[in-house]
PDB file of C-alpha atoms in Angstrom:
ATOM      1  CA  MET T 174      16.617  67.694  20.451  1.00 48.00           C
ATOM      2  CA  GLY T 175      17.122  64.172  20.380  1.00 65.00           C
ATOM      3  CA  TYR T 176      16.877  64.043  24.380  1.00 75.00           C
ATOM      4  CA  ILE T 177      13.928  65.536  24.327  1.00 80.00           C
ATOM      5  CA  GLU T 178      12.256  63.121  22.119  1.00 78.00           C
ATOM      6  CA  VAL T 179      13.638  60.346  24.335  1.00 78.00           C
ATOM      7  CA  ILE T 180      12.056  62.141  27.609  1.00 84.00           C
ATOM      8  CA  ILE T 181       8.791  62.596  25.921  1.00 84.00           C
ATOM      9  CA  GLN T 182       8.376  59.176  24.200  1.00 83.00           C
ATOM     10  CA  THR T 183       9.616  57.270  27.736  1.00 86.00           C
ATOM     11  CA  PHE T 184       6.848  59.206  29.752  1.00 87.00           C
ATOM     12  CA  LEU T 185       4.700  57.947  26.659  1.00 86.00           C
ATOM     13  CA  ALA T 186       5.674  54.709  27.152  1.00 86.00           C
ATOM     14  CA  PHE T 187       5.785  54.433  31.035  1.00 87.00           C
ATOM     15  CA  PHE T 188       2.228  55.475  31.041  1.00 87.00           C
ATOM     16  CA  ALA T 189       0.878  53.649  28.207  1.00 86.00           C
ATOM     17  CA  ILE T 190       2.185  50.435  30.001  1.00 84.00           C
ATOM     18  CA  LEU T 191       0.580  51.868  33.110  1.00 84.00           C
ATOM     19  CA  PHE T 192      -2.707  52.340  31.871  1.00 85.00           C
ATOM     20  CA  TYR T 193      -2.971  48.855  29.317  1.00 81.00           C
ATOM     21  CA  THR T 194      -1.961  46.923  32.685  1.00 78.00           C
ATOM     22  CA  ARG T 195      -4.628  48.610  34.743  1.00 80.00           C
ATOM     23  CA  ILE T 196      -7.185  47.501  32.244  1.00 76.00           C
ATOM     24  CA  LEU T 197      -5.641  44.229  31.778  1.00 73.00           C
ATOM     25  CA  GLY T 198      -5.937  42.770  35.248  1.00 67.00           C
ATOM     26  CA  LYS T 199      -3.204  42.006  38.032  1.00 59.00           C
ATOM     27  CA  GLN T 200      -1.469  38.837  38.553  1.00 59.00           C
ATOM     28  CA  GLN T 201       1.385  37.495  40.978  1.00 54.00           C
ATOM     29  CA  VAL T 202       4.465  36.678  38.467  1.00 54.00           C
ATOM     30  CA  GLY T 203       4.630  33.351  40.007  1.00 58.00           C
ATOM     31  CA  GLN T 204       1.140  32.405  38.799  1.00 62.00           C
ATOM     32  CA  LEU T 205       1.948  32.943  34.653  1.00 72.00           C
ATOM     33  CA  THR T 206       1.354  30.310  32.459  1.00 74.00           C
ATOM     34  CA  PHE T 207       3.757  30.604  29.966  1.00 76.00           C
ATOM     35  CA  PHE T 208       1.592  32.037  27.773  1.00 79.00           C
ATOM     36  CA  GLU T 209       0.772  34.776  30.213  1.00 80.00           C
ATOM     37  CA  TYR T 210       4.728  35.476  30.681  1.00 82.00           C
ATOM     38  CA  ILE T 211       5.701  35.396  27.011  1.00 85.00           C
ATOM     39  CA  ASN T 212       2.632  38.185  25.863  1.00 84.00           C
ATOM     40  CA  GLY T 213       4.246  40.128  29.230  1.00 85.00           C
ATOM     41  CA  ILE T 214       7.966  40.228  27.516  1.00 88.00           C
ATOM     42  CA  THR T 215       6.552  40.981  24.016  1.00 89.00           C
ATOM     43  CA  PHE T 216       4.330  44.004  25.205  1.00 86.00           C
ATOM     44  CA  GLY T 217       7.632  44.902  27.670  1.00 88.00           C
ATOM     45  CA  SER T 218       9.476  44.820  24.221  1.00 90.00           C
ATOM     46  CA  ILE T 219       7.072  46.702  22.043  1.00 88.00           C
ATOM     47  CA  ALA T 220       7.263  49.710  24.762  1.00 88.00           C
ATOM     48  CA  ALA T 221      11.151  49.607  24.807  1.00 88.00           C
ATOM     49  CA  VAL T 222      11.082  50.201  21.322  1.00 87.00           C
ATOM     50  CA  LEU T 223       8.476  52.964  22.020  1.00 85.00           C
ATOM     51  CA  ALA T 224      10.440  54.521  24.113  1.00 84.00           C
ATOM     52  CA  THR T 225      14.120  54.500  22.870  1.00 81.00           C
ATOM     53  CA  ASP T 226      13.242  54.702  19.136  1.00 79.00           C
ATOM     54  CA  VAL T 227      14.195  58.368  18.246  1.00 71.00           C
ATOM     55  CA  GLY T 228      13.968  60.096  14.803  1.00 65.00           C
ATOM     56  CA  GLN T 229      12.417  57.382  13.007  1.00 62.00           C
ATOM     57  CA  LYS T 230       8.972  59.154  13.613  1.00 72.00           C
ATOM     58  CA  GLN T 231       7.456  55.826  13.894  1.00 79.00           C
ATOM     59  CA  THR T 232       6.081  56.966  17.559  1.00 81.00           C
ATOM     60  CA  ALA T 233       2.782  56.846  16.658  1.00 84.00           C
ATOM     61  CA  VAL T 234       3.316  53.391  14.433  1.00 86.00           C
ATOM     62  CA  HIS T 235       4.851  51.847  17.953  1.00 85.00           C
ATOM     63  CA  LEU T 236       2.114  52.950  20.098  1.00 87.00           C
ATOM     64  CA  LEU T 237      -0.694  51.458  17.717  1.00 89.00           C
ATOM     65  CA  ALA T 238       1.046  48.487  18.027  1.00 89.00           C
ATOM     66  CA  LEU T 239       1.175  48.710  21.700  1.00 88.00           C
ATOM     67  CA  THR T 240      -2.288  49.602  21.974  1.00 89.00           C
ATOM     68  CA  LEU T 241      -3.101  46.773  19.376  1.00 90.00           C
ATOM     69  CA  PHE T 242      -1.569  44.249  21.313  1.00 88.00           C
ATOM     70  CA  ALA T 243      -2.939  45.104  24.354  1.00 88.00           C
ATOM     71  CA  VAL T 244      -6.315  44.788  22.821  1.00 89.00           C
ATOM     72  CA  LEU T 245      -5.793  41.340  22.103  1.00 89.00           C
ATOM     73  CA  THR T 246      -4.443  40.327  24.881  1.00 86.00           C
ATOM     74  CA  PHE T 247      -7.578  41.840  26.459  1.00 87.00           C
ATOM     75  CA  ILE T 248      -9.858  40.011  24.020  1.00 89.00           C
ATOM     76  CA  MET T 249      -8.055  36.747  24.408  1.00 87.00           C
ATOM     77  CA  GLU T 250      -8.753  37.203  28.478  1.00 83.00           C
ATOM     78  CA  VAL T 251     -12.357  37.931  28.152  1.00 86.00           C
ATOM     79  CA  ALA T 252     -12.849  34.987  25.826  1.00 89.00           C
ATOM     80  CA  ALA T 253     -10.654  32.694  27.812  1.00 84.00           C
ATOM     81  CA  LEU T 254     -13.282  33.646  31.217  1.00 83.00           C
ATOM     82  CA  LYS T 255     -16.266  32.707  29.031  1.00 86.00           C
ATOM     83  CA  SER T 256     -14.501  29.269  27.210  1.00 86.00           C
ATOM     84  CA  ARG T 257     -13.211  26.292  29.095  1.00 85.00           C
ATOM     85  CA  PRO T 258     -12.042  24.943  25.955  1.00 86.00           C
ATOM     86  CA  LEU T 259      -9.979  28.473  25.043  1.00 86.00           C
ATOM     87  CA  ARG T 260      -8.741  27.988  28.441  1.00 83.00           C
ATOM     88  CA  LYS T 261      -7.176  24.949  28.051  1.00 84.00           C
ATOM     89  CA  ILE T 262      -5.467  25.701  24.881  1.00 83.00           C
ATOM     90  CA  VAL T 263      -4.158  28.830  25.960  1.00 80.00           C
ATOM     91  CA  ALA T 264      -3.632  28.326  29.982  1.00 79.00           C
ATOM     92  CA  GLY T 265      -3.327  24.440  29.711  1.00 82.00           C
ATOM     93  CA  GLU T 266      -4.187  22.059  31.996  1.00 87.00           C
ATOM     94  CA  PRO T 267      -3.347  20.546  35.522  1.00 90.00           C
ATOM     95  CA  THR T 268      -1.384  17.138  35.033  1.00 92.00           C
ATOM     96  CA  ILE T 269      -1.236  14.592  37.654  1.00 92.00           C
ATOM     97  CA  VAL T 270       2.208  13.628  38.099  1.00 92.00           C
ATOM     98  CA  ILE T 271       1.872  11.178  41.692  1.00 91.00           C
ATOM     99  CA  HIS T 272      -1.096   9.575  42.108  1.00 89.00           C
ATOM    100  CA  ASN T 273      -2.127   7.187  44.647  1.00 84.00           C
ATOM    101  CA  GLY T 274       1.985   6.954  45.732  1.00 83.00           C
ATOM    102  CA  LYS T 275       2.867   6.198  42.565  1.00 86.00           C
ATOM    103  CA  VAL T 276       5.021   8.388  39.997  1.00 88.00           C
ATOM    104  CA  LEU T 277       3.586   8.365  36.068  1.00 90.00           C
ATOM    105  CA  GLU T 278       6.344   9.040  34.377  1.00 88.00           C
ATOM    106  CA  ASP T 279       4.995   9.146  30.928  1.00 89.00           C
ATOM    107  CA  ASN T 280       2.607  12.271  32.100  1.00 90.00           C
ATOM    108  CA  MET T 281       6.145  14.032  32.999  1.00 89.00           C
ATOM    109  CA  LYS T 282       7.189  12.891  29.882  1.00 90.00           C
ATOM    110  CA  LYS T 283       4.780  14.631  28.011  1.00 90.00           C
ATOM    111  CA  MET T 284       4.890  17.891  29.897  1.00 89.00           C
ATOM    112  CA  ARG T 285       8.986  17.651  29.653  1.00 91.00           C
ATOM    113  CA  TYR T 286       9.255  17.547  33.479  1.00 91.00           C
ATOM    114  CA  ASN T 287      12.039  15.500  35.082  1.00 89.00           C
ATOM    115  CA  PHE T 288      12.849  13.992  38.548  1.00 87.00           C
ATOM    116  CA  ASP T 289      14.828  16.818  39.413  1.00 86.00           C
ATOM    117  CA  GLU T 290      12.166  19.478  38.979  1.00 91.00           C
ATOM    118  CA  LEU T 291       9.494  17.276  40.880  1.00 91.00           C
ATOM    119  CA  LEU T 292      11.811  16.415  43.670  1.00 89.00           C
ATOM    120  CA  MET T 293      13.063  20.213  43.906  1.00 91.00           C
ATOM    121  CA  GLN T 294       9.515  21.490  44.532  1.00 94.00           C
ATOM    122  CA  LEU T 295       8.391  18.591  46.866  1.00 92.00           C
ATOM    123  CA  ARG T 296      11.095  20.022  48.666  1.00 90.00           C
ATOM    124  CA  GLU T 297       9.949  23.638  48.555  1.00 92.00           C
ATOM    125  CA  LYS T 298       6.796  22.038  49.746  1.00 92.00           C
ATOM    126  CA  GLY T 299       8.374  20.779  52.755  1.00 89.00           C
ATOM    127  CA  VAL T 300       8.192  17.282  51.717  1.00 88.00           C
ATOM    128  CA  PHE T 301      11.658  15.576  51.710  1.00 84.00           C
ATOM    129  CA  TYR T 302      10.445  12.125  50.996  1.00 82.00           C
ATOM    130  CA  ILE T 303       8.372  11.022  48.092  1.00 85.00           C
ATOM    131  CA  GLY T 304       7.132   8.427  49.527  1.00 84.00           C
ATOM    132  CA  ASP T 305       4.884  10.287  51.649  1.00 87.00           C
ATOM    133  CA  VAL T 306       3.078  11.671  48.942  1.00 90.00           C
ATOM    134  CA  GLU T 307      -0.420  10.634  47.659  1.00 91.00           C
ATOM    135  CA  TYR T 308      -1.021  12.919  44.930  1.00 93.00           C
ATOM    136  CA  ALA T 309       0.949  15.796  43.294  1.00 93.00           C
ATOM    137  CA  ILE T 310      -0.340  17.610  40.916  1.00 94.00           C
ATOM    138  CA  LEU T 311       1.526  20.084  38.071  1.00 93.00           C
ATOM    139  CA  GLU T 312      -0.677  23.619  37.675  1.00 90.00           C
ATOM    140  CA  PRO T 313      -0.433  25.030  34.519  1.00 85.00           C
ATOM    141  CA  ASP T 314       1.519  27.990  36.233  1.00 82.00           C
ATOM    142  CA  GLY T 315       4.205  25.851  37.180  1.00 86.00           C
ATOM    143  CA  ASN T 316       3.878  25.178  40.657  1.00 90.00           C
ATOM    144  CA  LEU T 317       3.186  21.708  42.462  1.00 94.00           C
ATOM    145  CA  SER T 318      -0.047  20.915  44.409  1.00 94.00           C
ATOM    146  CA  VAL T 319       0.867  17.972  46.769  1.00 94.00           C
ATOM    147  CA  GLU T 320      -1.654  16.004  48.704  1.00 92.00           C
ATOM    148  CA  LEU T 321       0.140  14.285  51.643  1.00 91.00           C
ATOM    149  CA  LYS T 322      -1.043  10.337  52.610  1.00 88.00           C
ATOM    150  CA  SER T 323      -3.153  10.728  55.633  1.00 79.00           C
ATOM    151  CA  GLN T 324      -0.445   9.652  57.961  1.00 79.00           C
ATOM    152  CA  GLN T 325       1.796  11.763  57.179  1.00 77.00           C
ATOM    153  CA  LYS T 326      -0.651  15.147  57.471  1.00 75.00           C
ATOM    154  CA  PRO T 327       0.005  17.151  60.360  1.00 76.00           C
ATOM    155  CA  VAL T 328      -1.807  16.285  63.280  1.00 68.00           C
ATOM    156  CA  ALA T 329      -4.846  18.249  64.901  1.00 64.00           C
ATOM    157  CA  ARG T 330      -6.481  17.769  68.415  1.00 58.00           C
ATOM    158  CA  GLU T 331      -9.278  15.997  67.210  1.00 61.00           C
ATOM    159  CA  ASP T 332      -6.810  13.658  65.524  1.00 61.00           C
ATOM    160  CA  LEU T 333      -5.101  12.574  68.706  1.00 64.00           C
ATOM    161  CA  ASN T 334      -5.698   9.127  69.361  1.00 63.00           C
ATOM    162  CA  MET T 335      -7.610   8.442  66.443  1.00 60.00           C
ATOM    163  CA  SER T 336      -6.682   6.296  63.332  1.00 60.00           C
ATOM    164  CA  SER T 337      -6.092   8.016  60.055  1.00 59.00           C
ATOM    165  CA  SER T 338      -8.631   7.454  57.137  1.00 63.00           C
ATOM    166  CA  TYR T 339      -7.720   7.531  53.436  1.00 64.00           C
ATOM    167  CA  GLU T 340      -8.417  11.023  51.401  1.00 64.00           C
ATOM    168  CA  GLY T 341      -8.614  10.673  48.103  1.00 70.00           C
ATOM    169  CA  LEU T 342      -8.994  13.806  45.438  1.00 75.00           C
ATOM    170  CA  SER T 343     -11.989  15.768  45.009  1.00 80.00           C
ATOM    171  CA  VAL T 344     -13.822  15.703  41.985  1.00 88.00           C
ATOM    172  CA  GLU T 345     -15.250  18.551  39.799  1.00 88.00           C
ATOM    173  CA  LEU T 346     -18.987  17.576  38.869  1.00 92.00           C
ATOM    174  CA  ILE T 347     -19.861  21.183  37.505  1.00 90.00           C
ATOM    175  CA  LEU T 348     -17.594  23.994  36.102  1.00 86.00           C
ATOM    176  CA  ASP T 349     -18.949  27.285  34.610  1.00 82.00           C
ATOM    177  CA  GLY T 350     -22.410  25.869  34.409  1.00 87.00           C
ATOM    178  CA  LYS T 351     -22.107  22.610  32.648  1.00 90.00           C
ATOM    179  CA  ILE T 352     -21.716  19.097  33.878  1.00 93.00           C
ATOM    180  CA  MET T 353     -18.408  17.095  33.745  1.00 92.00           C
ATOM    181  CA  HIS T 354     -20.587  13.791  32.638  1.00 92.00           C
ATOM    182  CA  GLN T 355     -16.979  11.920  32.657  1.00 92.00           C
ATOM    183  CA  ASN T 356     -16.102  12.521  36.106  1.00 91.00           C
ATOM    184  CA  LEU T 357     -19.927  11.514  37.069  1.00 93.00           C
ATOM    185  CA  GLU T 358     -19.220   8.090  35.225  1.00 92.00           C
ATOM    186  CA  GLN T 359     -15.490   7.910  37.013  1.00 90.00           C
ATOM    187  CA  ILE T 360     -17.257   8.105  40.580  1.00 90.00           C
ATOM    188  CA  GLY T 361     -20.274   5.758  39.454  1.00 92.00           C
ATOM    189  CA  LEU T 362     -22.983   8.513  39.491  1.00 92.00           C
ATOM    190  CA  ASP T 363     -25.091  10.060  37.182  1.00 92.00           C
ATOM    191  CA  GLU T 364     -27.010  13.354  36.102  1.00 93.00           C
ATOM    192  CA  ASN T 365     -29.864  12.528  37.999  1.00 93.00           C
ATOM    193  CA  TRP T 366     -27.794  12.317  41.060  1.00 93.00           C
ATOM    194  CA  LEU T 367     -26.540  15.589  40.629  1.00 94.00           C
ATOM    195  CA  LEU T 368     -29.796  17.402  39.814  1.00 94.00           C
ATOM    196  CA  GLY T 369     -31.490  15.814  42.686  1.00 93.00           C
ATOM    197  CA  GLU T 370     -28.710  16.856  45.064  1.00 93.00           C
ATOM    198  CA  LEU T 371     -28.807  20.523  43.225  1.00 93.00           C
ATOM    199  CA  GLU T 372     -32.371  20.584  43.934  1.00 92.00           C
ATOM    200  CA  LYS T 373     -31.980  20.307  47.870  1.00 92.00           C
ATOM    201  CA  ARG T 374     -30.187  23.115  48.071  1.00 89.00           C
ATOM    202  CA  GLY T 375     -32.443  25.204  46.040  1.00 89.00           C
ATOM    203  CA  VAL T 376     -30.681  25.244  42.705  1.00 90.00           C
ATOM    204  CA  LYS T 377     -33.375  24.791  39.466  1.00 89.00           C
ATOM    205  CA  ASP T 378     -30.889  25.143  36.447  1.00 91.00           C
ATOM    206  CA  VAL T 379     -27.434  23.970  36.488  1.00 91.00           C
ATOM    207  CA  LYS T 380     -26.376  26.982  34.425  1.00 89.00           C
ATOM    208  CA  GLU T 381     -26.777  28.974  37.976  1.00 88.00           C
ATOM    209  CA  VAL T 382     -24.120  26.934  39.286  1.00 89.00           C
ATOM    210  CA  LYS T 383     -20.126  28.136  38.718  1.00 84.00           C
ATOM    211  CA  LEU T 384     -18.174  25.511  40.363  1.00 81.00           C
ATOM    212  CA  ALA T 385     -19.570  21.977  42.162  1.00 89.00           C
ATOM    213  CA  VAL T 386     -17.326  19.555  44.194  1.00 89.00           C
ATOM    214  CA  LEU T 387     -17.594  16.571  45.061  1.00 89.00           C
ATOM    215  CA  SER T 388     -15.026  15.193  48.282  1.00 85.00           C
ATOM    216  CA  SER T 389     -14.021  11.910  48.714  1.00 80.00           C
ATOM    217  CA  THR T 390     -15.909  11.331  51.758  1.00 79.00           C
ATOM    218  CA  GLY T 391     -18.836  12.696  50.018  1.00 85.00           C
ATOM    219  CA  ASN T 392     -19.653  15.914  50.746  1.00 86.00           C
ATOM    220  CA  LEU T 393     -20.844  18.209  47.980  1.00 89.00           C
ATOM    221  CA  PHE T 394     -19.424  21.730  47.630  1.00 87.00           C
ATOM    222  CA  VAL T 395     -21.724  24.158  45.052  1.00 87.00           C
ATOM    223  CA  ASP T 396     -20.804  27.727  44.322  1.00 81.00           C
ATOM    224  CA  LEU T 397     -23.331  29.680  42.744  1.00 81.00           C
ATOM    225  CA  ASP T 398     -22.908  32.140  39.884  1.00 74.00           C
ATOM    226  CA  LYS T 399     -24.770  34.796  41.761  1.00 72.00           C
ATOM    227  CA  ASP T 400     -23.311  34.869  45.673  1.00 58.00           C
ATOM    228  CA  ASP T 401     -26.206  35.870  48.064  1.00 60.00           C
ATOM    229  CA  LEU T 402     -24.211  38.316  49.697  1.00 52.00           C
ATOM    230  CA  ASN T 403     -25.611  41.953  50.866  1.00 54.00           C
ATOM    231  CA  THR T 404     -22.500  43.479  51.549  1.00 51.00           C
ATOM    232  CA  PRO T 405     -19.468  41.841  50.369  1.00 48.00           C
ATOM    233  CA  MET T 406     -16.270  42.325  51.589  1.00 47.00           C
ATOM    234  CA  ASP T 407     -14.082  44.976  50.146  1.00 42.00           C
ATOM    235  CA  ILE T 408     -10.247  45.127  51.375  1.00 36.00           C
ATOM    236  CA  THR T 409      -9.229  47.756  48.311  1.00 41.00           C
ATOM    237  CA  ASP T 410      -8.253  51.281  49.670  1.00 48.00           C
ATOM    238  CA  SER T 411     -11.524  52.846  48.260  1.00 50.00           C
ATOM    239  CA  ALA T 412     -13.795  50.951  50.928  1.00 52.00           C
ATOM    240  CA  PRO T 413     -15.971  53.349  52.900  1.00 54.00           C
ATOM    241  CA  ASN T 414     -14.579  53.700  56.494  1.00 52.00           C
ATOM    242  CA  LYS T 415     -17.213  52.382  59.147  1.00 48.00           C
TER     243      LYS T 415
END
């Protein structure tokens, strides 16, 4: 009878995980934040107990725990999508570790991030000399984003026989419909300028803007909450055949 219970509970745990992970969404392992990684381990541990705890008559209890954990995870994900402060708490924030070619040791200490890890991740990006780096940002998922100095970037055809120009970081001015006043002040601009630029693009309300980013060359990128796409591209298998 024990083997039959194991088989039944294993099938139950397997399909419960399949069902809940489909609801919770998909994400590459390399893109997981530390919280998501630990969350996944805990979720799998509960499922393992559900599959193997035979003879204790606790199947319903373990299934309830698995369901409750999935519900809490789903609620947290939805809440984090709507709240930037909550996202910062759950996922963390990107941290600049190299700025204008200077390594920021204080930021590295705060993240408990050492030079061995920095140099390793630079090599993974194809950078073998740290002096070639203008900016390096440690992302919440542990990946390192690297901006090379302009003279070290691969040369395109239009760059031949042309002197290289300095490129700084782009600046987020609007995120999730909210103006980033601190960023505006840092670049010497104000809200009136930003609203004027949005008005030129036919945007009447800041809340319509999902993301607005200003490049170091002065180009403003604006992404609206509602994209004006009549037929969005669908790359899933359910897309209709033309």
